[in-house]
Coordinates of C-alpha atoms in Angstrom, one line a residue:
M278 CA 0.0 0.0 0.0
P279 CA 1.6 3.3 -1.1
S280 CA 2.2 6.0 1.6
P281 CA 0.3 9.2 1.3
A282 CA 2.1 12.2 -0.2
L283 CA 3.9 14.6 2.1
K284 CA 1.7 17.7 2.7
R285 CA 3.1 21.1 3.6
S286 CA 1.0 21.1 6.8
T287 CA 2.5 17.7 7.9
L288 CA 6.1 19.0 7.1
L289 CA 5.5 22.1 9.3
A290 CA 4.0 20.0 12.1
M291 CA 7.0 17.6 12.1
C292 CA 9.5 20.5 12.0
A293 CA 7.7 22.3 14.8
C294 CA 7.8 19.2 17.1
V295 CA 11.5 18.6 16.6
L296 CA 12.2 22.4 17.0
V297 CA 10.5 22.5 20.4
A298 CA 12.2 19.2 21.6
Q299 CA 15.6 20.6 20.6
S300 CA 15.0 24.0 22.1
M301 CA 14.9 22.6 25.7
V302 CA 18.5 21.4 25.4
A303 CA 19.8 24.9 25.2
A304 CA 17.2 27.0 27.0
I305 CA 18.1 25.9 30.5
N306 CA 21.7 27.0 30.2
L307 CA 20.7 30.7 30.2
L308 CA 18.5 30.2 33.3
I309 CA 21.3 28.7 35.5
P310 CA 21.9 32.1 37.4
Q311 CA 18.2 32.4 38.2
L312 CA 17.9 28.8 39.2
S313 CA 20.9 29.1 41.5
S314 CA 19.3 32.0 43.4
S315 CA 15.8 30.6 43.5
S316 CA 13.8 29.4 46.5
L317 CA 14.7 25.8 45.6
H318 CA 18.3 26.5 46.7
P319 CA 19.9 23.8 44.5
S320 CA 23.4 22.7 45.0
H321 CA 26.0 22.9 42.3
T322 CA 25.5 19.2 41.6
E323 CA 21.8 19.6 41.4
I324 CA 22.2 22.4 38.9
L325 CA 24.3 20.2 36.8
W326 CA 21.8 17.4 36.9
T327 CA 19.0 19.8 36.0
V328 CA 20.9 20.6 32.8
D329 CA 22.1 17.0 32.1
A330 CA 19.0 14.9 33.0
Y331 CA 17.2 16.0 29.8
V332 CA 20.3 15.5 27.6
I333 CA 21.1 12.0 29.0
A334 CA 17.6 10.7 28.8
F335 CA 17.1 12.2 25.3
A336 CA 20.4 10.9 23.8
S337 CA 20.5 7.5 25.5
L338 CA 16.9 6.5 24.4
L339 CA 17.0 7.7 20.8
I340 CA 17.9 4.4 19.2
P341 CA 15.3 2.2 21.1
A342 CA 12.7 5.0 20.7
G343 CA 13.2 5.0 16.9
A344 CA 12.9 1.2 16.8
L345 CA 9.7 1.4 19.0
G346 CA 8.1 3.8 16.4
D347 CA 9.1 1.6 13.5
R348 CA 7.5 -1.4 15.2
Y349 CA 4.3 0.0 16.8
G350 CA 3.6 3.1 14.8
R351 CA 5.5 6.3 14.3
K352 CA 2.5 8.7 14.8
G353 CA 1.6 6.9 18.0
A354 CA 5.2 7.2 19.2
L355 CA 5.2 10.9 18.4
L356 CA 2.0 11.6 20.2
T357 CA 3.2 9.6 23.2
G358 CA 6.4 11.6 23.2
L359 CA 4.6 14.9 23.2
A360 CA 2.5 13.7 26.1
L361 CA 5.6 12.7 28.1
F362 CA 7.3 16.0 27.1
A363 CA 4.4 18.0 28.5
T364 CA 4.1 15.8 31.7
G365 CA 7.8 16.4 32.4
A366 CA 7.5 20.2 31.8
A367 CA 4.5 20.4 34.1
T368 CA 6.4 18.5 36.8
S369 CA 9.4 20.8 36.5
A370 CA 7.2 23.9 36.5
L371 CA 5.5 22.9 39.8
A372 CA 8.6 21.4 41.4
P373 CA 8.8 22.0 45.2
D374 CA 12.5 20.9 45.3
P375 CA 15.4 20.2 43.1
A376 CA 14.8 16.4 43.0
V377 CA 11.3 16.9 41.4
L378 CA 12.7 19.5 39.0
I379 CA 15.4 17.0 37.8
T380 CA 12.8 14.2 37.5
G381 CA 10.6 16.4 35.3
R382 CA 13.6 17.2 33.1
G383 CA 14.3 13.5 32.7
I384 CA 10.7 12.7 31.8
S385 CA 10.7 15.5 29.2
G386 CA 14.0 14.0 27.8
V387 CA 12.3 10.6 27.4
G388 CA 9.5 12.4 25.5
A389 CA 12.0 14.2 23.2
A390 CA 13.7 10.8 22.5
L391 CA 10.3 9.6 21.1
I392 CA 9.6 12.8 19.2
T393 CA 12.8 13.3 17.3
P394 CA 13.2 9.9 15.4
A395 CA 9.4 9.7 14.8
T396 CA 9.3 13.0 13.0
M397 CA 12.2 12.2 10.7
S398 CA 10.9 8.7 10.0
I399 CA 7.4 10.0 9.1
L400 CA 9.0 12.5 6.7
M401 CA 11.1 9.9 5.1
H402 CA 8.1 7.6 4.5
L403 CA 5.8 10.4 3.2
A404 CA 8.3 12.2 1.0
G405 CA 9.1 10.4 -2.3
P406 CA 12.7 9.9 -3.3
E407 CA 12.6 13.2 -5.2
R408 CA 11.5 15.2 -2.2
R409 CA 13.6 13.5 0.6
A410 CA 16.5 15.9 0.3
Q411 CA 14.2 18.9 0.6
A412 CA 12.4 17.3 3.6
M413 CA 15.7 16.6 5.3
A414 CA 16.8 20.1 4.7
S415 CA 13.7 21.5 6.4
W416 CA 14.0 19.0 9.3
T417 CA 17.7 19.9 9.8
L418 CA 16.8 23.6 9.8
A419 CA 14.3 22.9 12.5
I420 CA 17.0 21.2 14.6
G421 CA 19.2 24.3 14.2
L422 CA 16.4 26.7 14.9
G423 CA 15.6 24.7 18.0
G424 CA 19.0 25.6 19.4
M425 CA 18.5 29.2 18.5
A426 CA 15.0 29.3 19.9
G427 CA 16.3 27.8 23.1
N428 CA 19.0 30.5 23.5
L429 CA 16.6 33.3 22.7
G430 CA 13.7 32.0 24.8
G431 CA 16.0 31.2 27.7
G432 CA 17.5 34.6 27.5
L433 CA 14.2 36.4 27.4
V434 CA 12.7 34.3 30.3
G435 CA 15.9 34.8 32.3
Q436 CA 15.7 38.6 32.0
F437 CA 11.9 39.3 32.2
L438 CA 10.1 36.2 33.6
T439 CA 10.8 33.3 36.0
W440 CA 12.2 29.8 35.2
R441 CA 8.9 28.2 36.0
T442 CA 7.3 30.2 33.2
L443 CA 9.5 28.5 30.6
F444 CA 8.5 25.0 31.7
G445 CA 4.9 26.0 32.1
A446 CA 4.7 27.4 28.6
M447 CA 5.8 24.0 27.2
V448 CA 2.6 22.3 28.4
P449 CA 0.0 24.2 26.2
L450 CA 2.6 24.3 23.4
A451 CA 3.0 20.5 23.4
A452 CA -0.8 20.2 23.5
L453 CA -1.1 22.4 20.4
L454 CA 1.5 20.3 18.6
A455 CA -0.3 17.1 19.5
L456 CA -3.5 18.5 18.0
A457 CA -1.6 19.6 14.8
V458 CA -0.1 16.1 14.5
A459 CA -3.4 14.4 15.0
R460 CA -5.1 16.5 12.3
T461 CA -2.3 16.7 9.7
T462 CA -0.3 13.5 9.9
P463 CA -1.4 10.2 8.4
R464 CA -0.3 6.9 9.9
T465 CA 2.6 5.2 8.1
E466 CA 3.0 1.5 7.5
R467 CA 4.5 -0.3 10.5
A468 CA 7.5 -2.6 10.3
A469 CA 5.9 -5.7 11.8
G470 CA 9.1 -7.7 11.3
N471 CA 11.1 -5.4 13.6
H472 CA 11.7 -6.5 17.2
L473 CA 12.4 -4.3 20.2
D474 CA 14.9 -6.8 21.8
P475 CA 14.4 -5.9 25.6
L476 CA 17.8 -7.2 26.7
G477 CA 19.6 -5.4 23.9
T478 CA 17.7 -2.2 24.6
V479 CA 18.7 -2.3 28.3
L480 CA 22.3 -3.0 27.5
L481 CA 22.6 -0.3 24.8
T482 CA 20.7 2.3 26.8
A483 CA 22.9 1.6 29.9
A484 CA 26.0 1.9 27.8
L485 CA 25.0 5.2 26.4
V486 CA 24.0 6.6 29.8
A487 CA 27.4 5.6 31.2
V488 CA 29.4 7.1 28.2
L489 CA 27.3 10.3 28.3
F490 CA 27.7 10.7 32.0
G491 CA 31.4 10.3 31.7
I492 CA 31.7 12.8 28.9
I493 CA 29.4 15.4 30.6
E494 CA 30.9 15.1 34.1
G495 CA 34.5 14.6 33.0
P496 CA 35.4 18.2 33.3
T497 CA 33.8 18.5 36.7
Y498 CA 35.4 15.5 38.4
G499 CA 38.5 15.2 36.3
W500 CA 39.1 12.8 33.3
T501 CA 41.3 10.6 35.4
S502 CA 39.2 10.5 38.5
P503 CA 38.1 7.0 39.7
R504 CA 34.4 7.9 39.2
I505 CA 34.8 8.9 35.5
L506 CA 37.2 6.1 34.7
A507 CA 34.7 3.6 36.3
V508 CA 31.8 4.9 34.2
F509 CA 33.9 4.8 31.0
V510 CA 34.9 1.2 31.8
A511 CA 31.3 0.3 32.5
G512 CA 30.2 1.9 29.2
A513 CA 32.9 -0.1 27.3
L514 CA 31.8 -3.4 28.9
L515 CA 28.1 -2.7 28.3
T516 CA 28.8 -1.9 24.7
A517 CA 30.8 -5.1 24.3
A518 CA 27.9 -7.0 26.0
F519 CA 25.4 -5.4 23.6
T520 CA 27.5 -6.2 20.6
R521 CA 28.0 -9.8 21.7
H522 CA 24.2 -10.2 22.3
A523 CA 23.2 -8.5 19.1
L524 CA 25.5 -10.7 17.0
R525 CA 24.1 -13.9 18.6
S526 CA 20.4 -12.8 18.7
R527 CA 18.0 -13.7 15.9
T528 CA 16.0 -10.5 16.5
P529 CA 18.5 -7.8 17.7
L530 CA 17.6 -4.2 18.3
F531 CA 20.0 -3.6 15.4
D532 CA 22.8 -5.5 13.9
P533 CA 26.2 -3.9 14.7
R534 CA 27.5 -5.1 11.4
V535 CA 25.6 -2.2 9.8
F536 CA 28.7 -0.2 10.7
N537 CA 30.7 -2.3 8.1
S538 CA 29.2 0.3 5.7
P539 CA 31.8 3.0 5.0
R540 CA 28.9 5.4 4.2
L541 CA 27.3 4.9 7.6
R542 CA 30.6 5.3 9.5
A543 CA 31.4 8.4 7.5
T544 CA 28.0 10.0 8.0
S545 CA 27.8 9.2 11.7
L546 CA 31.3 10.7 12.2
G547 CA 30.2 13.7 10.2
M548 CA 27.1 14.2 12.4
T549 CA 29.2 13.9 15.5
T550 CA 31.8 16.3 14.1
G551 CA 29.3 19.0 13.1
F552 CA 27.5 19.1 16.5
F553 CA 30.9 18.8 18.3
G554 CA 31.9 22.2 16.8
L555 CA 28.5 23.8 17.1
F556 CA 27.9 23.1 20.8
A557 CA 31.5 24.1 21.7
L558 CA 30.5 27.5 20.3
F559 CA 27.2 27.4 22.2
F560 CA 29.0 26.7 25.4
V561 CA 31.3 29.8 25.2
N562 CA 29.0 32.1 23.2
S563 CA 26.7 33.2 26.1
Q564 CA 29.6 33.5 28.5
Y565 CA 31.6 35.6 26.0
L566 CA 28.6 37.9 25.1
Q567 CA 27.6 38.4 28.7
G568 CA 30.9 38.3 30.5
E569 CA 33.2 39.9 27.9
K570 CA 30.8 42.1 25.9
G571 CA 28.5 43.0 28.8
Y572 CA 25.2 42.0 27.1
G573 CA 22.2 41.1 29.1
P574 CA 20.5 37.7 28.8
A575 CA 17.9 38.9 26.3
V576 CA 20.4 40.7 24.1
T577 CA 22.7 37.6 24.3
G578 CA 19.8 35.5 22.9
V579 CA 19.4 37.9 20.0
A580 CA 23.1 38.2 19.4
I581 CA 23.3 34.6 18.3
V582 CA 20.7 35.1 15.6
P583 CA 23.3 35.2 12.8
L584 CA 23.6 31.5 13.3
I585 CA 20.0 31.2 12.0
V586 CA 20.8 32.8 8.6
G587 CA 23.0 30.2 7.1
M588 CA 20.9 27.4 8.6
A589 CA 17.8 28.9 7.0
L590 CA 19.1 29.7 3.6
V591 CA 21.9 27.3 2.8
P592 CA 19.9 24.0 3.2
K593 CA 17.7 24.8 0.2
L594 CA 20.8 25.3 -1.9
A595 CA 22.4 22.2 -0.5
A596 CA 19.3 20.1 -1.5
R597 CA 20.1 20.9 -5.1
W598 CA 23.4 19.1 -4.8
A599 CA 22.1 16.1 -2.9
S600 CA 23.5 13.8 -5.6
H601 CA 27.0 14.9 -4.7
P602 CA 27.2 14.5 -0.9
R603 CA 31.0 14.2 -0.6
P604 CA 31.9 17.8 -1.6
V605 CA 28.9 19.2 0.1
I606 CA 29.6 17.5 3.4
G607 CA 33.4 18.2 3.2
T608 CA 32.9 21.9 2.4
G609 CA 30.3 22.3 5.1
L610 CA 32.3 20.7 7.9
A611 CA 35.4 22.6 6.8
L612 CA 33.5 25.9 7.1
I613 CA 32.5 25.0 10.7
G614 CA 36.1 24.4 11.5
L615 CA 37.3 27.6 9.8
G616 CA 34.5 29.6 11.5
L617 CA 35.6 28.4 14.9
L618 CA 39.2 29.3 14.1
G619 CA 37.9 32.8 13.3
A620 CA 35.8 33.0 16.4
S621 CA 38.8 32.0 18.5
T622 CA 40.4 35.4 17.8
A623 CA 37.5 37.3 19.4
D624 CA 38.1 39.2 22.7
A625 CA 36.4 42.0 24.6
G626 CA 37.5 44.6 22.1
T627 CA 36.3 42.7 19.0
P628 CA 33.4 44.5 17.3
Y629 CA 30.2 42.5 17.3
P630 CA 29.8 42.6 13.5
V631 CA 33.2 40.9 13.1
Y632 CA 32.2 38.2 15.6
A633 CA 28.8 37.8 13.8
C634 CA 30.6 37.2 10.5
W635 CA 32.3 34.1 12.0
L636 CA 28.9 33.0 13.3
L637 CA 27.6 33.3 9.7
V638 CA 30.5 31.1 8.4
I639 CA 29.7 28.4 11.0
S640 CA 26.0 28.7 10.2
A641 CA 26.6 28.3 6.5
G642 CA 28.7 25.2 7.1
T643 CA 26.0 23.6 9.3
G644 CA 23.3 24.4 6.8
L645 CA 25.4 22.9 4.0
S646 CA 26.5 19.7 5.6
M647 CA 23.7 18.5 8.0
P648 CA 20.9 17.8 5.5
A649 CA 23.2 15.5 3.4
L650 CA 24.6 13.8 6.6
T651 CA 21.1 13.3 7.9
L652 CA 19.9 11.7 4.7
G653 CA 23.1 9.6 4.4
V654 CA 22.5 8.0 7.8
V655 CA 18.9 7.2 7.3
T656 CA 19.3 5.9 3.8
S657 CA 22.2 3.6 4.9
L658 CA 19.5 1.4 6.5
P659 CA 16.5 -0.4 5.0
A660 CA 13.3 1.6 4.6
H661 CA 11.5 -0.3 7.4
Q662 CA 14.2 0.9 9.8
T663 CA 14.1 4.7 9.2
G664 CA 13.1 5.3 12.8
L665 CA 16.1 3.3 14.0
G666 CA 18.3 5.2 11.5
S667 CA 17.0 8.5 12.8
G668 CA 17.9 7.4 16.3
L669 CA 21.4 6.5 15.3
G670 CA 21.9 9.8 13.5
T671 CA 20.5 11.9 16.4
S672 CA 22.5 9.9 18.9
A673 CA 25.6 10.8 17.0
R674 CA 24.5 14.5 17.1
E675 CA 23.9 14.4 20.9
V676 CA 27.2 12.6 21.6
G677 CA 29.0 15.2 19.5
A678 CA 27.2 18.0 21.4
A679 CA 28.2 16.5 24.8
L680 CA 31.8 16.1 23.6
G681 CA 32.0 19.6 22.3
V682 CA 30.9 21.0 25.7
A683 CA 33.2 18.6 27.6
V684 CA 36.3 19.4 25.6
T685 CA 35.7 23.1 25.6
G686 CA 35.0 23.1 29.4
T687 CA 38.2 21.1 30.0
V688 CA 40.4 23.6 28.1
L689 CA 38.7 26.5 29.8
A690 CA 39.3 25.0 33.2
S691 CA 43.0 25.0 32.5
H692 CA 43.0 28.8 32.1
P693 CA 42.4 31.5 34.7
D694 CA 39.3 32.9 33.1
L695 CA 37.2 33.0 29.9
A696 CA 39.2 35.8 28.4
H697 CA 42.3 33.7 28.4
G698 CA 40.7 30.3 27.7
M699 CA 38.1 31.0 25.0
G700 CA 40.7 31.3 22.2
P701 CA 42.6 28.1 23.0
A702 CA 39.4 26.2 23.6
L703 CA 37.9 27.1 20.2
R704 CA 41.2 26.6 18.4
T705 CA 41.4 23.1 19.9
V706 CA 37.9 22.2 18.8
A707 CA 38.4 23.8 15.4
L708 CA 41.5 21.7 14.7
L709 CA 39.7 18.5 15.8
V710 CA 36.8 19.4 13.5
L711 CA 39.1 19.9 10.6
A712 CA 40.9 16.6 11.3
A713 CA 37.6 14.7 11.5
T714 CA 36.4 16.4 8.3
A715 CA 39.4 14.8 6.5
A716 CA 38.4 11.4 7.9
V717 CA 34.8 11.9 6.8
V718 CA 35.8 12.9 3.2
M719 CA 38.1 9.8 3.1
G720 CA 35.3 7.6 4.3
Y721 CA 33.1 8.9 1.5
R722 CA 35.8 8.2 -1.0
N723 CA 35.9 4.6 0.2
T724 CA 32.2 4.5 -0.2
A725 CA 32.5 5.7 -3.8
E726 CA 35.2 3.1 -4.5
S727 CA 33.2 0.3 -3.0
S728 CA 30.2 1.3 -5.2
T729 CA 32.4 1.3 -8.3
I730 CA 33.8 -2.1 -7.4
A731 CA 30.4 -3.5 -6.7
S732 CA 29.1 -2.2 -10.0
G733 CA 32.0 -3.7 -11.8
Q734 CA 31.4 -7.1 -10.2
K735 CA 27.7 -6.9 -11.2
R736 CA 28.7 -6.3 -14.8
V737 CA 31.2 -9.2 -14.8
L738 CA 28.6 -11.5 -13.3
S739 CA 26.0 -10.3 -15.9
R740 CA 28.4 -11.0 -18.8
S741 CA 29.3 -14.4 -17.3
S742 CA 25.6 -15.4 -17.0
R743 CA 24.9 -14.4 -20.7
S744 CA 27.9 -16.4 -21.9

């Protein structure tokens, strides 16, 4: 049975859902000063967990959440995700103590994990092959706009309203989105042959939680502290256990041998690289604009708007070159690295228009590379596993984001203040981005060579069969 065509109203509803889910990753960062002085009196550790609970729940559950949508229905997974997102936001808004606030953030993160892969999978099923690149460009733009909306919204709330207002506003917003999804989005065909693999799901989720905890908390406790080393060892052991289980299982959550594909490896590394650079910038941006330039929270939120420009305009151009992913991805990631190098030269005396130009370069690189990378990850897997593919790709994004913040925070911690540490931190991240970009481009070359060899083999076999 053919899938219904993708309507504009459906595309807008999917993009709005993922924008809102992504916005809550960044919005809380600008509310930390207000939370610290609030009546909840959270400790430093509780503040960290208020920020991290959402990210860890979101990132660690993306892969099983995508598989769940493929198996039982993507529209149902999306509506369930919106309900959990709203429940978590309401819990946080009414929290009488830090523990309830953190719990609410975790529940919202679980909802976001259901929302994100479901939206991409629905778009992939409804958009025909000729419209997939454009649909992915719009979806990727929504991811980028979500980060911007989070910064802007968090800044405005931090300056003019209370932190409870931000969480409270998410409840009616999620309800409106659920209504839009119910009215505009058709149900897509389920992948009845897919299996959730409970043991594999537990092992993989626990592995991701351990790795993400280690990455996020590494700068706080020290990378060689017993606690961080222990969680990294636990993550490695759990990953090995999942791999062993998946290779032996008849119905694994996903087969680890999919990473034998050079294309999937290259696109996953590319996704991680792009968000590694982007979130390193996000981490220092608000500190630089407020601490060094003296901007208030609201102005700080507005000052990052140049990052929207490239993300809004470039993906539409990039969609025209969807048949040539290697140069598009290589150029885009290189622009992110070069933009970070430029931003590393900024100090208190740098005119804002100069700094904004570097934001535009990073923005253009993100808008150029991310749609092609997103499409590359999803199309590396069979059509009935698009939710799982979306989960893999978004997990790569979130791991990259966590690494970007961790590496930047570690370099900053080795300097006396932001003024002395911002330049070295961004230069370190930029050089890592450029090195990873070379690896991604080489991976795509191997993909092209593999395709050429496979085509040659097919022609040889065809000639042999005719003779």
